[in-house]
Coordinates of C-alpha atoms in Angstrom, one line a residue:
M278 CA 63.6 -170.7 -48.9
D279 CA 62.7 -172.1 -52.3
I280 CA 65.4 -174.0 -54.2
A281 CA 65.7 -176.4 -57.1
M282 CA 67.7 -179.7 -57.0
I283 CA 68.9 -180.9 -60.3
G284 CA 70.0 -184.5 -60.0
L285 CA 68.2 -186.8 -57.6
G286 CA 70.8 -189.6 -57.3
K287 CA 71.7 -190.9 -53.8
M288 CA 73.4 -187.8 -52.6
G289 CA 71.2 -185.2 -54.3
A290 CA 68.0 -187.0 -53.1
N291 CA 69.3 -187.0 -49.5
M292 CA 70.2 -183.3 -49.7
A293 CA 66.7 -182.6 -50.9
R294 CA 65.2 -184.7 -48.1
R295 CA 67.3 -182.7 -45.5
L296 CA 66.2 -179.4 -47.0
I297 CA 62.5 -180.4 -47.1
K298 CA 62.7 -181.6 -43.5
G299 CA 64.3 -178.2 -42.6
G300 CA 61.3 -176.3 -44.0
H301 CA 62.5 -175.4 -47.5
R302 CA 60.4 -175.8 -50.6
V303 CA 62.3 -178.0 -53.0
I304 CA 61.6 -178.4 -56.7
G305 CA 63.4 -181.3 -58.2
T306 CA 64.1 -183.1 -61.5
D307 CA 66.3 -186.0 -62.7
H308 CA 67.0 -187.8 -65.9
T309 CA 65.3 -190.8 -64.2
P310 CA 61.5 -190.1 -63.7
D311 CA 61.2 -192.8 -61.0
N312 CA 63.7 -190.8 -58.8
I313 CA 61.5 -187.8 -59.1
Q314 CA 58.2 -189.6 -58.3
K315 CA 59.8 -191.6 -55.4
L316 CA 61.1 -188.4 -53.7
A317 CA 57.8 -186.6 -54.3
A318 CA 55.9 -189.4 -52.6
E319 CA 58.3 -190.0 -49.8
A320 CA 59.5 -186.5 -48.9
G321 CA 57.2 -183.9 -50.4
L322 CA 59.5 -182.9 -53.3
I323 CA 57.7 -180.7 -55.9
P324 CA 58.3 -182.7 -59.1
A325 CA 59.4 -181.1 -62.4
A326 CA 59.7 -182.8 -65.7
S327 CA 62.4 -180.5 -67.2
L328 CA 64.8 -177.7 -66.4
K329 CA 62.3 -175.3 -68.1
D330 CA 59.6 -176.5 -65.6
V331 CA 62.0 -176.1 -62.7
V332 CA 62.8 -172.5 -63.6
A333 CA 59.1 -171.7 -64.1
A334 CA 58.3 -173.0 -60.6
L335 CA 60.9 -170.9 -58.8
P336 CA 60.3 -167.4 -57.5
V337 CA 62.9 -164.8 -58.4
P338 CA 65.7 -164.5 -57.6
R339 CA 66.1 -168.2 -58.3
A340 CA 68.5 -170.6 -56.7
V341 CA 69.2 -173.9 -58.6
W342 CA 71.5 -176.5 -57.1
V343 CA 73.1 -178.8 -59.7
M344 CA 74.0 -182.3 -58.3
V345 CA 74.9 -184.3 -61.4
P346 CA 78.2 -186.1 -62.3
S347 CA 81.1 -183.7 -63.0
G348 CA 82.4 -183.1 -66.5
A349 CA 80.1 -183.2 -69.5
P350 CA 76.8 -183.8 -67.5
T351 CA 77.4 -180.7 -65.3
E352 CA 78.5 -178.7 -68.4
A353 CA 75.3 -179.6 -70.3
V354 CA 73.0 -178.8 -67.4
I355 CA 74.6 -175.4 -66.6
N356 CA 74.6 -174.4 -70.3
E357 CA 70.9 -175.2 -70.5
L358 CA 70.2 -173.3 -67.3
A359 CA 72.1 -170.3 -68.6
G360 CA 69.6 -170.0 -71.4
L361 CA 66.6 -170.2 -69.0
L362 CA 67.6 -168.1 -65.9
S363 CA 67.4 -164.4 -65.5
P364 CA 69.9 -161.8 -64.1
G365 CA 70.2 -162.1 -60.3
D366 CA 69.6 -165.9 -60.3
T367 CA 72.2 -168.2 -58.9
I368 CA 73.5 -171.6 -60.1
I369 CA 75.0 -173.7 -57.3
D370 CA 77.4 -176.6 -58.3
G371 CA 77.5 -179.1 -55.5
G372 CA 79.3 -181.9 -57.4
N373 CA 82.9 -182.8 -57.7
T374 CA 83.8 -180.2 -60.3
F375 CA 87.4 -179.3 -61.2
Y376 CA 87.8 -175.8 -59.7
K377 CA 89.2 -174.3 -63.0
D378 CA 85.9 -175.2 -64.7
D379 CA 84.0 -173.2 -62.0
I380 CA 86.1 -170.1 -62.8
R381 CA 85.5 -170.5 -66.6
R382 CA 81.7 -171.1 -66.2
A383 CA 81.3 -168.3 -63.7
A384 CA 82.9 -165.8 -66.2
T385 CA 80.4 -166.9 -68.9
L386 CA 77.4 -166.7 -66.5
K387 CA 78.5 -163.3 -65.2
E388 CA 78.0 -161.9 -68.7
K389 CA 74.3 -162.9 -68.4
G390 CA 74.1 -161.5 -64.8
I391 CA 73.8 -165.0 -63.3
H392 CA 75.8 -165.9 -60.2
H393 CA 77.8 -169.0 -59.9
V394 CA 78.5 -170.6 -56.5
D395 CA 80.6 -173.7 -56.1
V396 CA 80.1 -176.0 -53.1
G397 CA 82.5 -178.7 -52.2
T398 CA 80.3 -181.2 -50.4
S399 CA 81.5 -184.0 -48.0
G400 CA 79.4 -186.3 -45.9
G401 CA 78.5 -189.1 -48.3
V402 CA 75.6 -191.4 -47.4
W403 CA 75.7 -190.1 -43.8
G404 CA 74.9 -186.5 -44.7
L405 CA 71.2 -187.0 -44.4
T406 CA 71.3 -187.6 -40.7
E407 CA 74.7 -186.1 -39.7
G408 CA 74.7 -183.1 -42.0
Y409 CA 77.1 -182.1 -44.8
S410 CA 80.5 -180.4 -44.7
L411 CA 80.2 -177.5 -47.1
M412 CA 83.1 -175.6 -48.6
I413 CA 81.7 -172.6 -50.5
G414 CA 83.2 -170.4 -53.2
G415 CA 81.6 -167.4 -54.9
E416 CA 80.6 -163.8 -54.5
A417 CA 79.9 -162.8 -51.0
E418 CA 76.4 -161.4 -51.9
A419 CA 75.3 -164.6 -53.5
V420 CA 76.6 -166.8 -50.8
S421 CA 75.0 -164.7 -48.1
R422 CA 71.6 -164.9 -49.7
L423 CA 71.9 -168.7 -49.8
S424 CA 73.0 -169.0 -46.1
P425 CA 69.6 -170.5 -45.0
I426 CA 70.2 -173.4 -47.4
F427 CA 73.7 -174.0 -46.1
E428 CA 72.7 -173.7 -42.5
T429 CA 70.1 -176.5 -43.1
L430 CA 72.4 -178.8 -44.9
A431 CA 75.3 -178.4 -42.5
P432 CA 75.7 -180.4 -39.2
A433 CA 74.7 -177.2 -37.4
A434 CA 73.8 -173.6 -38.5
D435 CA 77.1 -172.4 -37.3
Q436 CA 79.3 -175.4 -37.8
G437 CA 80.6 -177.5 -40.7
W438 CA 80.2 -174.9 -43.5
G439 CA 81.8 -171.7 -44.6
H440 CA 82.5 -169.2 -47.4
V441 CA 86.2 -170.0 -48.2
G442 CA 86.8 -167.6 -51.0
A443 CA 86.1 -166.5 -54.6
V444 CA 84.5 -168.7 -57.3
G445 CA 86.5 -172.0 -57.5
A446 CA 87.7 -171.8 -53.9
G447 CA 85.0 -174.2 -52.6
H448 CA 85.9 -177.0 -55.1
F449 CA 89.6 -176.3 -54.7
V450 CA 89.4 -176.9 -50.9
K451 CA 87.2 -180.0 -51.4
M452 CA 89.8 -181.3 -53.9
I453 CA 92.5 -181.0 -51.2
H454 CA 90.2 -182.5 -48.7
N455 CA 89.9 -185.6 -50.9
G456 CA 93.6 -185.8 -51.4
I457 CA 94.1 -185.8 -47.6
E458 CA 91.4 -188.5 -47.4
Y459 CA 93.4 -190.7 -49.8
G460 CA 96.4 -190.5 -47.5
L461 CA 94.5 -191.2 -44.3
M462 CA 92.7 -194.2 -45.8
Q463 CA 96.0 -195.6 -47.1
A464 CA 97.6 -195.4 -43.7
Y465 CA 94.7 -197.2 -42.0
A466 CA 94.6 -199.9 -44.7
E467 CA 98.4 -200.6 -44.5
G468 CA 98.3 -200.7 -40.7
F469 CA 95.5 -203.2 -40.6
G470 CA 97.1 -205.1 -43.4
I471 CA 100.2 -205.6 -41.3
M472 CA 98.1 -206.8 -38.3
E473 CA 96.2 -209.2 -40.5
A474 CA 99.4 -210.7 -41.8
K475 CA 100.7 -211.3 -38.2
K476 CA 99.1 -214.8 -37.9
D477 CA 101.0 -215.6 -34.7
F478 CA 98.7 -213.3 -32.6
N479 CA 95.4 -214.1 -34.4
L480 CA 94.3 -210.6 -33.8
D481 CA 90.7 -209.6 -33.7
L482 CA 90.9 -206.6 -36.0
H483 CA 87.4 -205.4 -35.2
Q484 CA 88.3 -205.4 -31.5
V485 CA 91.5 -203.4 -32.3
A486 CA 89.5 -200.8 -34.3
K487 CA 87.0 -200.5 -31.4
I488 CA 89.8 -200.0 -28.9
W489 CA 91.3 -197.2 -31.0
Q490 CA 88.0 -195.5 -31.4
V491 CA 88.1 -194.2 -27.8
G492 CA 91.1 -192.2 -26.5
S493 CA 93.5 -193.0 -29.2
V494 CA 95.4 -190.3 -31.2
V495 CA 94.4 -192.1 -34.4
R496 CA 90.7 -192.1 -33.7
S497 CA 88.5 -190.6 -36.4
W498 CA 85.3 -191.0 -38.4
L499 CA 87.2 -193.1 -40.9
L500 CA 88.3 -195.4 -38.1
D501 CA 84.6 -195.7 -37.0
L502 CA 83.7 -196.7 -40.6
T503 CA 86.6 -199.2 -40.7
A504 CA 85.2 -200.8 -37.5
N505 CA 81.8 -201.0 -39.2
A506 CA 83.3 -202.8 -42.2
L507 CA 85.4 -205.2 -40.0
K508 CA 82.4 -206.1 -37.9
A509 CA 80.6 -207.6 -40.8
D510 CA 83.5 -209.8 -42.0
Q511 CA 87.1 -209.4 -40.9
K512 CA 88.4 -211.4 -43.8
L513 CA 86.5 -209.1 -46.3
T514 CA 85.8 -212.3 -48.2
D515 CA 83.4 -210.9 -50.8
I516 CA 85.3 -207.7 -51.5
A517 CA 87.9 -207.5 -54.3
G518 CA 91.0 -205.5 -53.5
W519 CA 90.3 -203.1 -56.4
V520 CA 90.1 -199.4 -55.4
A521 CA 88.7 -196.7 -57.7
D522 CA 89.6 -193.0 -57.5
S523 CA 87.1 -190.2 -58.1
G524 CA 89.6 -187.9 -59.9
E525 CA 90.1 -185.4 -57.2
G526 CA 93.1 -187.2 -55.8
R527 CA 94.7 -186.8 -59.3
W528 CA 93.8 -183.1 -59.4
T529 CA 95.4 -182.6 -56.0
V530 CA 98.6 -184.3 -57.2
F531 CA 98.6 -182.2 -60.4
E532 CA 98.1 -179.0 -58.3
A533 CA 101.0 -179.9 -56.0
V534 CA 103.3 -180.3 -59.1
D535 CA 102.1 -177.0 -60.5
L536 CA 102.8 -175.2 -57.3
D537 CA 106.1 -177.0 -56.5
V538 CA 104.6 -178.2 -53.2
P539 CA 105.9 -181.6 -52.1
A540 CA 103.0 -184.1 -51.4
P541 CA 104.6 -187.5 -51.3
I542 CA 102.0 -189.2 -49.1
I543 CA 99.0 -188.1 -51.2
T544 CA 100.8 -188.9 -54.4
L545 CA 101.8 -192.3 -53.3
S546 CA 98.3 -193.1 -52.0
L547 CA 97.0 -192.4 -55.4
Q548 CA 99.6 -194.6 -57.0
Q549 CA 98.7 -197.4 -54.6
R550 CA 95.1 -197.3 -55.9
F551 CA 96.5 -197.8 -59.4
I552 CA 98.5 -200.8 -58.1
S553 CA 95.3 -202.2 -56.4
R554 CA 93.9 -202.8 -59.9
Q555 CA 96.8 -205.1 -60.7
Q556 CA 97.1 -207.3 -57.6
E557 CA 95.1 -208.5 -54.6
S558 CA 95.8 -207.6 -51.0
Y559 CA 94.0 -207.2 -47.7
A560 CA 94.9 -203.5 -47.5
Y561 CA 93.1 -202.8 -50.8
K562 CA 90.1 -204.8 -49.7
L563 CA 89.9 -202.6 -46.6
L564 CA 90.3 -199.4 -48.7
A565 CA 87.4 -200.5 -50.9
A566 CA 85.3 -201.3 -47.8
M567 CA 86.0 -197.9 -46.3
R568 CA 84.9 -196.1 -49.5
N569 CA 81.7 -198.1 -49.5
Q570 CA 81.1 -197.2 -45.8
F571 CA 81.4 -193.4 -46.1
G572 CA 80.2 -192.8 -49.6
G573 CA 78.2 -195.8 -50.7
H574 CA 80.7 -196.3 -53.5
A575 CA 80.3 -199.6 -55.3
I576 CA 82.4 -202.6 -54.3
K577 CA 83.8 -204.9 -56.9
K578 CA 82.9 -208.4 -55.7
A579 CA 85.7 -211.0 -55.3
E580 CA 85.5 -213.7 -57.9

C-alpha cells in the first residue's frame, strides 16, 4: 500500500523504515532535507521536496501520515494538506495531539470530504524492531482501508493495535496510557531511590532489577529498561535529576478533574516531575534515565 510520511525525525523515520521493509511504498518529506536523503539512501524512501510533491506522487485515495510535533507544527501541516488533498483522501495524525484538536480538525476536513484518523502511537525508539502499539480513532471505513499499514507497524498483524472509537478516541486512549506510564515510572524510581539510600546493605541495584525481571509481580518492560540504565552506571553520575513531561500527563490530570474521577497517583507523579526541576535526587535521575531508554528523550547532563 502507498502512504506518505510527513516528518522524518527519529520516530517518523523508523516508522517509514518498518513500512518499507514490510513492502509498502513510502513517499516522505521533512523540513530537514538531510533527513529525506538519508532515508532515501538507506531504506528506499521515495523523496519529496514539499507537501505538494507528496500529494502528486500518491495514487488516490491518498493516505498521508503526519508525524510532526503536536500543536502549531501539526496544525500548519494539516491545514496545508487540506488545500491539496481530494475528497476520499485520509490524513493520519500519529503524533501526541490533544484529542479535542482531532475532533475540531476532523470536522473541518469532513467539509472537504477528507477523512481524519488519529493514532496514538507507543513504542519509542524500540518500535522499529519490536513494533508499535497503535490506538486508533476515526471512521470505521477509513480505518479499515488503512489496516494493512497498521498491521505492518504493529508488533503483529493481529496484536498491539486496534480501532478504539470515533475521531479523538485514539489520542484520548494514548493520553491515558501516558498518564499511567507516569505513575509506573514514579513508583519504580521511588523504590530504587529507597534502596540506593540504604547504604548498610550496599545493594547492587542492577542485580535487583535483573532478579525482578523474571517471575516477579512487578516485572515489566519499564523494569527491563531500568535494568539497562543501571547496568551502564548505577550511580547515574552523568544524569541530572531533571525530568521533563510531554504534556500528556497534564492533559490526563485535567481530564480527571473535568470528569470528577480521582487520579491521585497520576496527579502526584506529574507534580513530582515539577519538583525534580527544583532539587536533585537519585529517583529523578532514574526517571530521566528511563525516559531516555524507552523514548530516546534527551537527558540533561549533571553539572
